[in-house]
Amino acid sequence: MHVLVIGAAGMVGRKLLDKIASQPGALGRDIEKLILVDVIKPDAPASLASISTSRAADLSEPGVAESLIASRPDLIFHLAAIVSGEAEADFEKGYKVNLDGTRQLFEAIRLESAKSPYKPRVVFASSIAVFGQPFPEKIGDEFFTTPLTSYGTQKAICELLLSDYSRRGFFDGIGIRLPTICIRPGKPNKAASGFFSNILREPLVGQVAVLPVDENVRHWFTSPRSAVGFFLHAANLDLEKVGDRRNLSMPGLSALVGEEIAALQRVAGEKAVRLIRREPDATIQKIVAGWATDFDTKRATALGFKAETAFDDIIKAHIEDELGGNI
Amino acid sequence: MHVLVIGAAGMVGRKLLDKIASQPGALGRDIEKLILVDVIKPDAPASLASISTSRAADLSEPGVAESLIASRPDLIFHLAAIVSGEAEADFEKGYKVNLDGTRQLFEAIRLESAKSPYKPRVVFASSIAVFGQPFPEKIGDEFFTTPLTSYGTQKAICELLLSDYSRRGFFDGIGIRLPTICIRPGKPNKAASGFFSNILREPLVGQVAVLPVDENVRHWFTSPRSAVGFFLHAANLDLEKVGDRRNLSMPGLSALVGEEIAALQRVAGEKAVRLIRREPDATIQKIVAGWATDFDTKRATALGFKAETAFDDIIKAHIEDELGGNI
């Protein structure tokens, strides 16, 4: 099998590659060729280096999609996007990268499939940002997409394109709406959602973290490990079972910030919790108040997608995957 | 006020212009300038001829949108599209006209508004084709858009763009999801939905019409007169009341084919009904089985959009508007 990963240098892309490297059967079939693409040249895991080609390229630039598809990958993970804040700050760039880049990929596949039979699996990273306030208590599988960001709009449009191109038979696509990923590895960043991870990740290594919202803020989470699991499951799934409704809200864990902190206490003790500094920030509070808090993901669950059901497990996954099992 | 009508030669466009001509206050403000555009040069109603400019142009061709927006219309009706059957038969043309043409219009407005303050009202003709089977008994205002045609996909994408461009303040947009328009004036055509109108329109003038489905087929209707009313109401509405969810399923009438026929009997007698020939057509039956049958349009109704509540009134509107009041 020939696999293409677009957005291979991002957090989820790197973790997906590490998983494929450590578990060769993860994609169901042997991988003969792996093409890794991102705006910065991605690293291939050592054990996959001999079959990998890495390339720095921007999918939204002319000709890039066609060149990636010319070699006819069987499985395409499309994880590349500019993030919500940047798509809001730079309207044109957001539409160019997140919408036009994706459409050019889909078009390249359609045009390649018109030459001779070709129908790859396309696994697309979407987001719960396709939803916008006001929400029901739990967002169900049939709730409408009324995004309140340009990023969410771009993801919702790509979902529609993915469904239509799949229905027309140009490829076999599935859209994976990711919950907020927690605990994000790395350093604290300026994303408004950063604190959800910061208040766990930093105290676990003895560092101070800032909490800008109340403990009664509720949000929708999954671990990086589960996110990788969603993409692998989507790559292997019988899409006949999915039918025409190709975009799925993934399972996750609805939790209060206070429940995150209680889990931190259970896993790492009171000394970790004492490293959280409460510094209310009205701007962040306002942004967070517009986000989805809970979902009822019946379809994805019935299709076998799995996520953590307790925050302790999200923290333990981080300790195992990022801290070598020790705190 | 300067008004631009794109798709002015279509059935709804012509009826909208006739209404504006016959009721000068219909748009709330005096019209100083009227630009009419379609792929064929549209006719201006006689009483508006002195302020009208007609132009044959395809919105999806380079430069057309910019040239239309350069004169800064205050109110834009965007009614132009290729129909469902053509968008399904010609994938590239459907996306070019229905998606790219609309996006180029929205972009032209955004770029014009970047030069100096400019924020027109944009009234966009969408469709219940944004929905796809399976449906609940009534499609509510928060039901998701999972179109099963490329046409429906293109309309759903334009709805998302309209909401985002409105949210960003580039224009003040509203999307009007039209029910199936019945009784369509003119001659029988090959559209799969044509029979809904044919079985009324033709017998009303003593002609035979073919019914290819059972009488227990249910569908969602409104008259051409009500459709024009939706667009005029949308042009005048305070969009603050609409909020961020800019696309609205319009009110209509859910009726069985048998109820259409019973209304025809009440209005035009048994001799009209006897002109309906039952010729079951499995292809049309299958297409029609995928269409929406009933809606609960609470939001549009609360915002003051109005439609017929009995099929007799739909038939009477046709007799008044198309047959000079006589049968």
PDB file of N, CA and C in Angstrom, chain A residues 87-92 95-96 99-100 103 107 110-111 132-136 141-150 153-154 156-157 160-161 164-165 167-168 170 244-245, chain B residues 87-92 95-96 99-100 103 107 110-111 132-136 141-150 153-154 156-157 160-161 164-165 167-168 170 244-245:
ATOM      1  N   ALA A  87      -6.558  31.682  10.841  1.00  0.00           N
ATOM      2  CA  ALA A  87      -7.582  31.791   9.797  1.00  0.00           C
ATOM      3  C   ALA A  87      -8.512  32.970  10.067  1.00  0.00           C
ATOM      4  N   GLU A  88      -8.659  33.326  11.339  1.00  0.00           N
ATOM      5  CA  GLU A  88      -9.500  34.474  11.685  1.00  0.00           C
ATOM      6  C   GLU A  88      -8.733  35.782  11.445  1.00  0.00           C
ATOM      7  N   ALA A  89      -7.426  35.756  11.726  1.00  0.00           N
ATOM      8  CA  ALA A  89      -6.607  36.966  11.575  1.00  0.00           C
ATOM      9  C   ALA A  89      -6.306  37.249  10.105  1.00  0.00           C
ATOM     10  N   ASP A  90      -6.155  36.201   9.306  1.00  0.00           N
ATOM     11  CA  ASP A  90      -5.794  36.374   7.887  1.00  0.00           C
ATOM     12  C   ASP A  90      -6.829  35.650   7.033  1.00  0.00           C
ATOM     13  N   PHE A  91      -7.890  36.404   6.684  1.00  0.00           N
ATOM     14  CA  PHE A  91      -9.030  35.835   5.973  1.00  0.00           C
ATOM     15  C   PHE A  91      -8.603  35.119   4.693  1.00  0.00           C
ATOM     16  N   GLU A  92      -7.786  35.790   3.887  1.00  0.00           N
ATOM     17  CA  GLU A  92      -7.418  35.221   2.581  1.00  0.00           C
ATOM     18  C   GLU A  92      -6.567  33.971   2.732  1.00  0.00           C
ATOM     19  N   TYR A  95      -8.762  30.898   3.773  1.00  0.00           N
ATOM     20  CA  TYR A  95      -9.526  30.288   2.674  1.00  0.00           C
ATOM     21  C   TYR A  95      -8.597  29.605   1.674  1.00  0.00           C
ATOM     22  N   LYS A  96      -7.430  30.213   1.446  1.00  0.00           N
ATOM     23  CA  LYS A  96      -6.500  29.633   0.473  1.00  0.00           C
ATOM     24  C   LYS A  96      -5.984  28.269   0.960  1.00  0.00           C
ATOM     25  N   LEU A  99      -9.439  25.900   2.597  1.00  0.00           N
ATOM     26  CA  LEU A  99     -10.458  25.521   1.617  1.00  0.00           C
ATOM     27  C   LEU A  99      -9.833  25.173   0.256  1.00  0.00           C
ATOM     28  N   ASP A 100      -9.126  26.128  -0.335  1.00  0.00           N
ATOM     29  CA  ASP A 100      -8.633  25.881  -1.702  1.00  0.00           C
ATOM     30  C   ASP A 100      -7.617  24.739  -1.741  1.00  0.00           C
ATOM     31  N   ARG A 103      -9.615  21.571  -1.613  1.00  0.00           N
ATOM     32  CA  ARG A 103     -10.364  21.379  -2.868  1.00  0.00           C
ATOM     33  C   ARG A 103      -9.423  20.973  -3.996  1.00  0.00           C
ATOM     34  N   GLU A 107      -9.783  17.737  -6.222  1.00  0.00           N
ATOM     35  CA  GLU A 107      -9.836  17.856  -7.673  1.00  0.00           C
ATOM     36  C   GLU A 107      -8.743  17.027  -8.337  1.00  0.00           C
ATOM     37  N   ARG A 110      -9.926  13.552  -8.410  1.00  0.00           N
ATOM     38  CA  ARG A 110     -10.989  13.379  -9.413  1.00  0.00           C
ATOM     39  C   ARG A 110     -10.404  13.303 -10.823  1.00  0.00           C
ATOM     40  N   LEU A 111      -9.479  14.200 -11.113  1.00  0.00           N
ATOM     41  CA  LEU A 111      -8.914  14.242 -12.469  1.00  0.00           C
ATOM     42  C   LEU A 111      -8.030  13.022 -12.726  1.00  0.00           C
ATOM     43  N   GLY A 132     -21.517  26.020  16.017  1.00  0.00           N
ATOM     44  CA  GLY A 132     -21.486  27.346  16.626  1.00  0.00           C
ATOM     45  C   GLY A 132     -22.636  27.530  17.602  1.00  0.00           C
ATOM     46  N   GLN A 133     -22.405  28.322  18.614  1.00  0.00           N
ATOM     47  CA  GLN A 133     -23.430  28.609  19.626  1.00  0.00           C
ATOM     48  C   GLN A 133     -24.688  29.201  18.978  1.00  0.00           C
ATOM     49  N   PRO A 134     -25.883  29.067  19.578  1.00  0.00           N
ATOM     50  CA  PRO A 134     -26.153  28.288  20.795  1.00  0.00           C
ATOM     51  C   PRO A 134     -26.277  26.791  20.503  1.00  0.00           C
ATOM     52  N   PHE A 135     -25.881  25.997  21.472  1.00  0.00           N
ATOM     53  CA  PHE A 135     -25.891  24.542  21.365  1.00  0.00           C
ATOM     54  C   PHE A 135     -26.968  23.920  22.241  1.00  0.00           C
ATOM     55  N   PRO A 136     -27.408  22.721  21.887  1.00  0.00           N
ATOM     56  CA  PRO A 136     -28.181  21.932  22.858  1.00  0.00           C
ATOM     57  C   PRO A 136     -27.214  21.431  23.945  1.00  0.00           C
ATOM     58  N   ASP A 141     -25.698  13.808  16.439  1.00  0.00           N
ATOM     59  CA  ASP A 141     -25.123  13.541  15.118  1.00  0.00           C
ATOM     60  C   ASP A 141     -25.827  14.288  13.992  1.00  0.00           C
ATOM     61  N   GLU A 142     -27.046  14.784  14.252  1.00  0.00           N
ATOM     62  CA  GLU A 142     -27.797  15.461  13.190  1.00  0.00           C
ATOM     63  C   GLU A 142     -27.905  16.969  13.412  1.00  0.00           C
ATOM     64  N   PHE A 143     -27.086  17.502  14.321  1.00  0.00           N
ATOM     65  CA  PHE A 143     -27.134  18.942  14.597  1.00  0.00           C
ATOM     66  C   PHE A 143     -26.458  19.698  13.459  1.00  0.00           C
ATOM     67  N   PHE A 144     -26.994  20.872  13.149  1.00  0.00           N
ATOM     68  CA  PHE A 144     -26.487  21.589  11.986  1.00  0.00           C
ATOM     69  C   PHE A 144     -25.165  22.315  12.246  1.00  0.00           C
ATOM     70  N   THR A 145     -24.452  22.557  11.160  1.00  0.00           N
ATOM     71  CA  THR A 145     -23.140  23.186  11.250  1.00  0.00           C
ATOM     72  C   THR A 145     -23.285  24.668  10.937  1.00  0.00           C
ATOM     73  N   THR A 146     -23.145  25.495  11.969  1.00  0.00           N
ATOM     74  CA  THR A 146     -23.244  26.957  11.819  1.00  0.00           C
ATOM     75  C   THR A 146     -22.015  27.563  12.486  1.00  0.00           C
ATOM     76  N   PRO A 147     -20.864  27.392  11.839  1.00  0.00           N
ATOM     77  CA  PRO A 147     -19.609  27.820  12.469  1.00  0.00           C
ATOM     78  C   PRO A 147     -19.580  29.322  12.738  1.00  0.00           C
ATOM     79  N   LEU A 148     -18.863  29.700  13.783  1.00  0.00           N
ATOM     80  CA  LEU A 148     -18.708  31.114  14.132  1.00  0.00           C
ATOM     81  C   LEU A 148     -17.261  31.575  13.984  1.00  0.00           C
ATOM     82  N   THR A 149     -16.507  30.812  13.216  1.00  0.00           N
ATOM     83  CA  THR A 149     -15.151  31.217  12.836  1.00  0.00           C
ATOM     84  C   THR A 149     -14.979  30.890  11.355  1.00  0.00           C
ATOM     85  N   SER A 150     -14.019  31.572  10.722  1.00  0.00           N
ATOM     86  CA  SER A 150     -13.723  31.246   9.327  1.00  0.00           C
ATOM     87  C   SER A 150     -13.104  29.854   9.236  1.00  0.00           C
ATOM     88  N   THR A 153     -15.860  27.440   9.267  1.00  0.00           N
ATOM     89  CA  THR A 153     -16.543  27.508   7.977  1.00  0.00           C
ATOM     90  C   THR A 153     -15.773  26.709   6.926  1.00  0.00           C
ATOM     91  N   GLN A 154     -14.459  26.894   6.913  1.00  0.00           N
ATOM     92  CA  GLN A 154     -13.625  26.187   5.925  1.00  0.00           C
ATOM     93  C   GLN A 154     -13.696  24.674   6.138  1.00  0.00           C
ATOM     94  N   ALA A 156     -16.215  23.025   7.536  1.00  0.00           N
ATOM     95  CA  ALA A 156     -17.571  22.583   7.172  1.00  0.00           C
ATOM     96  C   ALA A 156     -17.722  22.487   5.654  1.00  0.00           C
ATOM     97  N   ILE A 157     -17.127  23.424   4.928  1.00  0.00           N
ATOM     98  CA  ILE A 157     -17.191  23.375   3.459  1.00  0.00           C
ATOM     99  C   ILE A 157     -16.424  22.154   2.942  1.00  0.00           C
ATOM    100  N   LEU A 160     -18.468  19.079   3.223  1.00  0.00           N
ATOM    101  CA  LEU A 160     -19.478  18.957   2.165  1.00  0.00           C
ATOM    102  C   LEU A 160     -18.842  18.470   0.872  1.00  0.00           C
ATOM    103  N   LEU A 161     -17.674  19.015   0.544  1.00  0.00           N
ATOM    104  CA  LEU A 161     -16.974  18.571  -0.668  1.00  0.00           C
ATOM    105  C   LEU A 161     -16.597  17.097  -0.550  1.00  0.00           C
ATOM    106  N   ASP A 164     -19.576  14.957  -1.207  1.00  0.00           N
ATOM    107  CA  ASP A 164     -20.031  14.952  -2.600  1.00  0.00           C
ATOM    108  C   ASP A 164     -19.054  14.184  -3.500  1.00  0.00           C
ATOM    109  N   TYR A 165     -17.765  14.400  -3.299  1.00  0.00           N
ATOM    110  CA  TYR A 165     -16.778  13.667  -4.110  1.00  0.00           C
ATOM    111  C   TYR A 165     -16.853  12.159  -3.817  1.00  0.00           C
ATOM    112  N   ARG A 167     -19.676  10.562  -2.810  1.00  0.00           N
ATOM    113  CA  ARG A 167     -20.942  10.122  -3.403  1.00  0.00           C
ATOM    114  C   ARG A 167     -20.801   9.937  -4.910  1.00  0.00           C
ATOM    115  N   ARG A 168     -20.032  10.832  -5.549  1.00  0.00           N
ATOM    116  CA  ARG A 168     -19.825  10.729  -6.989  1.00  0.00           C
ATOM    117  C   ARG A 168     -18.834   9.629  -7.358  1.00  0.00           C
ATOM    118  N   PHE A 170     -15.470   9.554  -6.748  1.00  0.00           N
ATOM    119  CA  PHE A 170     -14.105   9.972  -7.101  1.00  0.00           C
ATOM    120  C   PHE A 170     -13.084   9.466  -6.086  1.00  0.00           C
ATOM    121  N   ASP A 244     -23.802   7.710   3.178  1.00  0.00           N
ATOM    122  CA  ASP A 244     -23.519   8.994   2.523  1.00  0.00           C
ATOM    123  C   ASP A 244     -23.120  10.096   3.490  1.00  0.00           C
ATOM    124  N   ARG A 245     -23.365   9.887   4.762  1.00  0.00           N
ATOM    125  CA  ARG A 245     -23.052  10.936   5.749  1.00  0.00           C
ATOM    126  C   ARG A 245     -21.658  10.684   6.287  1.00  0.00           C
TER     127      ARG A 245
ATOM    128  N   ALA B  87     -26.353  20.243 -12.881  1.00  0.00           N
ATOM    129  CA  ALA B  87     -25.192  20.205 -11.982  1.00  0.00           C
ATOM    130  C   ALA B  87     -24.760  18.763 -11.704  1.00  0.00           C
ATOM    131  N   GLU B  88     -25.724  17.844 -11.779  1.00  0.00           N
ATOM    132  CA  GLU B  88     -25.388  16.424 -11.573  1.00  0.00           C
ATOM    133  C   GLU B  88     -24.770  15.831 -12.841  1.00  0.00           C
ATOM    134  N   ALA B  89     -25.265  16.280 -13.992  1.00  0.00           N
ATOM    135  CA  ALA B  89     -24.768  15.749 -15.264  1.00  0.00           C
ATOM    136  C   ALA B  89     -23.400  16.330 -15.625  1.00  0.00           C
ATOM    137  N   ASP B  90     -23.162  17.589 -15.259  1.00  0.00           N
ATOM    138  CA  ASP B  90     -21.889  18.255 -15.609  1.00  0.00           C
ATOM    139  C   ASP B  90     -21.258  18.767 -14.317  1.00  0.00           C
ATOM    140  N   PHE B  91     -20.438  17.905 -13.711  1.00  0.00           N
ATOM    141  CA  PHE B  91     -19.835  18.191 -12.405  1.00  0.00           C
ATOM    142  C   PHE B  91     -19.074  19.516 -12.413  1.00  0.00           C
ATOM    143  N   GLU B  92     -18.223  19.706 -13.416  1.00  0.00           N
ATOM    144  CA  GLU B  92     -17.371  20.899 -13.432  1.00  0.00           C
ATOM    145  C   GLU B  92     -18.191  22.178 -13.623  1.00  0.00           C
ATOM    146  N   TYR B  95     -20.023  23.172 -10.299  1.00  0.00           N
ATOM    147  CA  TYR B  95     -19.165  23.828  -9.315  1.00  0.00           C
ATOM    148  C   TYR B  95     -18.737  25.212  -9.781  1.00  0.00           C
ATOM    149  N   LYS B  96     -18.485  25.343 -11.088  1.00  0.00           N
ATOM    150  CA  LYS B  96     -18.042  26.641 -11.606  1.00  0.00           C
ATOM    151  C   LYS B  96     -19.140  27.693 -11.456  1.00  0.00           C
ATOM    152  N   LEU B  99     -20.967  27.321  -7.359  1.00  0.00           N
ATOM    153  CA  LEU B  99     -20.071  27.630  -6.238  1.00  0.00           C
ATOM    154  C   LEU B  99     -19.137  28.793  -6.594  1.00  0.00           C
ATOM    155  N   ASP B 100     -18.327  28.643  -7.639  1.00  0.00           N
ATOM    156  CA  ASP B 100     -17.306  29.668  -7.909  1.00  0.00           C
ATOM    157  C   ASP B 100     -17.933  31.005  -8.281  1.00  0.00           C
ATOM    158  N   ARG B 103     -19.018  32.567  -5.068  1.00  0.00           N
ATOM    159  CA  ARG B 103     -17.861  32.982  -4.260  1.00  0.00           C
ATOM    160  C   ARG B 103     -17.197  34.218  -4.868  1.00  0.00           C
ATOM    161  N   GLU B 107     -16.543  37.605  -2.982  1.00  0.00           N
ATOM    162  CA  GLU B 107     -15.193  38.161  -2.931  1.00  0.00           C
ATOM    163  C   GLU B 107     -15.157  39.579  -3.506  1.00  0.00           C
ATOM    164  N   ARG B 110     -16.337  41.839  -0.854  1.00  0.00           N
ATOM    165  CA  ARG B 110     -15.333  41.976   0.211  1.00  0.00           C
ATOM    166  C   ARG B 110     -14.214  42.926  -0.226  1.00  0.00           C
ATOM    167  N   LEU B 111     -13.741  42.750  -1.450  1.00  0.00           N
ATOM    168  CA  LEU B 111     -12.625  43.584  -1.915  1.00  0.00           C
ATOM    169  C   LEU B 111     -13.076  45.031  -2.129  1.00  0.00           C
ATOM    170  N   GLY B 132     -30.610  15.958   2.808  1.00  0.00           N
ATOM    171  CA  GLY B 132     -30.597  14.648   2.162  1.00  0.00           C
ATOM    172  C   GLY B 132     -31.176  13.582   3.073  1.00  0.00           C
ATOM    173  N   GLN B 133     -31.774  12.589   2.466  1.00  0.00           N
ATOM    174  CA  GLN B 133     -32.370  11.465   3.204  1.00  0.00           C
ATOM    175  C   GLN B 133     -31.323  10.759   4.070  1.00  0.00           C
ATOM    176  N   PRO B 134     -31.700  10.082   5.160  1.00  0.00           N
ATOM    177  CA  PRO B 134     -33.058  10.031   5.712  1.00  0.00           C
ATOM    178  C   PRO B 134     -33.406  11.283   6.521  1.00  0.00           C
ATOM    179  N   PHE B 135     -34.697  11.617   6.497  1.00  0.00           N
ATOM    180  CA  PHE B 135     -35.213  12.801   7.172  1.00  0.00           C
ATOM    181  C   PHE B 135     -36.052  12.431   8.380  1.00  0.00           C
ATOM    182  N   PRO B 136     -36.157  13.348   9.349  1.00  0.00           N
ATOM    183  CA  PRO B 136     -37.224  13.194  10.356  1.00  0.00           C
ATOM    184  C   PRO B 136     -38.571  13.494   9.687  1.00  0.00           C
ATOM    185  N   ASP B 141     -35.405  23.534  12.108  1.00  0.00           N
ATOM    186  CA  ASP B 141     -34.449  24.589  11.766  1.00  0.00           C
ATOM    187  C   ASP B 141     -33.006  24.227  12.109  1.00  0.00           C
ATOM    188  N   GLU B 142     -32.806  23.201  12.945  1.00  0.00           N
ATOM    189  CA  GLU B 142     -31.440  22.850  13.341  1.00  0.00           C
ATOM    190  C   GLU B 142     -30.979  21.527  12.734  1.00  0.00           C
ATOM    191  N   PHE B 143     -31.719  21.023  11.743  1.00  0.00           N
ATOM    192  CA  PHE B 143     -31.346  19.747  11.109  1.00  0.00           C
ATOM    193  C   PHE B 143     -30.137  19.964  10.208  1.00  0.00           C
ATOM    194  N   PHE B 144     -29.262  18.969  10.154  1.00  0.00           N
ATOM    195  CA  PHE B 144     -28.012  19.152   9.417  1.00  0.00           C
ATOM    196  C   PHE B 144     -28.187  19.041   7.901  1.00  0.00           C
ATOM    197  N   THR B 145     -27.250  19.640   7.185  1.00  0.00           N
ATOM    198  CA  THR B 145     -27.296  19.674   5.728  1.00  0.00           C
ATOM    199  C   THR B 145     -26.354  18.593   5.191  1.00  0.00           C
ATOM    200  N   THR B 146     -26.957  17.538   4.662  1.00  0.00           N
ATOM    201  CA  THR B 146     -26.194  16.425   4.081  1.00  0.00           C
ATOM    202  C   THR B 146     -26.761  16.162   2.689  1.00  0.00           C
ATOM    203  N   PRO B 147     -26.478  17.073   1.764  1.00  0.00           N
ATOM    204  CA  PRO B 147     -27.076  16.984   0.429  1.00  0.00           C
ATOM    205  C   PRO B 147     -26.689  15.700  -0.291  1.00  0.00           C
ATOM    206  N   LEU B 148     -27.575  15.232  -1.149  1.00  0.00           N
ATOM    207  CA  LEU B 148     -27.322  14.029  -1.946  1.00  0.00           C
ATOM    208  C   LEU B 148     -27.259  14.352  -3.435  1.00  0.00           C
ATOM    209  N   THR B 149     -27.027  15.629  -3.727  1.00  0.00           N
ATOM    210  CA  THR B 149     -26.771  16.060  -5.103  1.00  0.00           C
ATOM    211  C   THR B 149     -25.622  17.064  -5.054  1.00  0.00           C
ATOM    212  N   SER B 150     -24.946  17.223  -6.197  1.00  0.00           N
ATOM    213  CA  SER B 150     -23.892  18.248  -6.259  1.00  0.00           C
ATOM    214  C   SER B 150     -24.516  19.643  -6.158  1.00  0.00           C
ATOM    215  N   THR B 153     -25.065  20.351  -2.614  1.00  0.00           N
ATOM    216  CA  THR B 153     -23.758  20.604  -1.980  1.00  0.00           C
ATOM    217  C   THR B 153     -23.315  22.032  -2.265  1.00  0.00           C
ATOM    218  N   GLN B 154     -23.451  22.450  -3.517  1.00  0.00           N
ATOM    219  CA  GLN B 154     -23.027  23.812  -3.897  1.00  0.00           C
ATOM    220  C   GLN B 154     -23.845  24.862  -3.148  1.00  0.00           C
ATOM    221  N   ALA B 156     -25.323  24.436  -0.211  1.00  0.00           N
ATOM    222  CA  ALA B 156     -24.946  24.372   1.213  1.00  0.00           C
ATOM    223  C   ALA B 156     -23.616  25.084   1.445  1.00  0.00           C
ATOM    224  N   ILE B 157     -22.680  24.949   0.518  1.00  0.00           N
ATOM    225  CA  ILE B 157     -21.388  25.633   0.653  1.00  0.00           C
ATOM    226  C   ILE B 157     -21.585  27.148   0.556  1.00  0.00           C
ATOM    227  N   LEU B 160     -22.769  28.541   3.769  1.00  0.00           N
ATOM    228  CA  LEU B 160     -21.694  28.697   4.762  1.00  0.00           C
ATOM    229  C   LEU B 160     -20.873  29.945   4.470  1.00  0.00           C
ATOM    230  N   LEU B 161     -20.556  30.164   3.192  1.00  0.00           N
ATOM    231  CA  LEU B 161     -19.800  31.364   2.820  1.00  0.00           C
ATOM    232  C   LEU B 161     -20.593  32.625   3.157  1.00  0.00           C
ATOM    233  N   ASP B 164     -20.378  33.324   6.810  1.00  0.00           N
ATOM    234  CA  ASP B 164     -19.063  33.775   7.265  1.00  0.00           C
ATOM    235  C   ASP B 164     -18.773  35.200   6.788  1.00  0.00           C
ATOM    236  N   TYR B 165     -19.082  35.498   5.530  1.00  0.00           N
ATOM    237  CA  TYR B 165     -18.854  36.859   5.021  1.00  0.00           C
ATOM    238  C   TYR B 165     -19.735  37.874   5.767  1.00  0.00           C
ATOM    239  N   ARG B 167     -20.807  37.456   8.970  1.00  0.00           N
ATOM    240  CA  ARG B 167     -20.234  37.539  10.318  1.00  0.00           C
ATOM    241  C   ARG B 167     -19.006  38.441  10.340  1.00  0.00           C
ATOM    242  N   ARG B 168     -18.209  38.354   9.258  1.00  0.00           N
ATOM    243  CA  ARG B 168     -17.008  39.193   9.185  1.00  0.00           C
ATOM    244  C   ARG B 168     -17.331  40.637   8.813  1.00  0.00           C
ATOM    245  N   PHE B 170     -18.500  41.831   5.838  1.00  0.00           N
ATOM    246  CA  PHE B 170     -18.260  42.246   4.451  1.00  0.00           C
ATOM    247  C   PHE B 170     -19.562  42.610   3.737  1.00  0.00           C
ATOM    248  N   ASP B 244     -26.573  35.181  13.721  1.00  0.00           N
ATOM    249  CA  ASP B 244     -25.491  34.598  12.907  1.00  0.00           C
ATOM    250  C   ASP B 244     -25.969  33.463  12.006  1.00  0.00           C
ATOM    251  N   ARG B 245     -27.141  32.933  12.266  1.00  0.00           N
ATOM    252  CA  ARG B 245     -27.630  31.794  11.477  1.00  0.00           C
ATOM    253  C   ARG B 245     -28.462  32.335  10.337  1.00  0.00           C
TER     254      ARG B 245
END
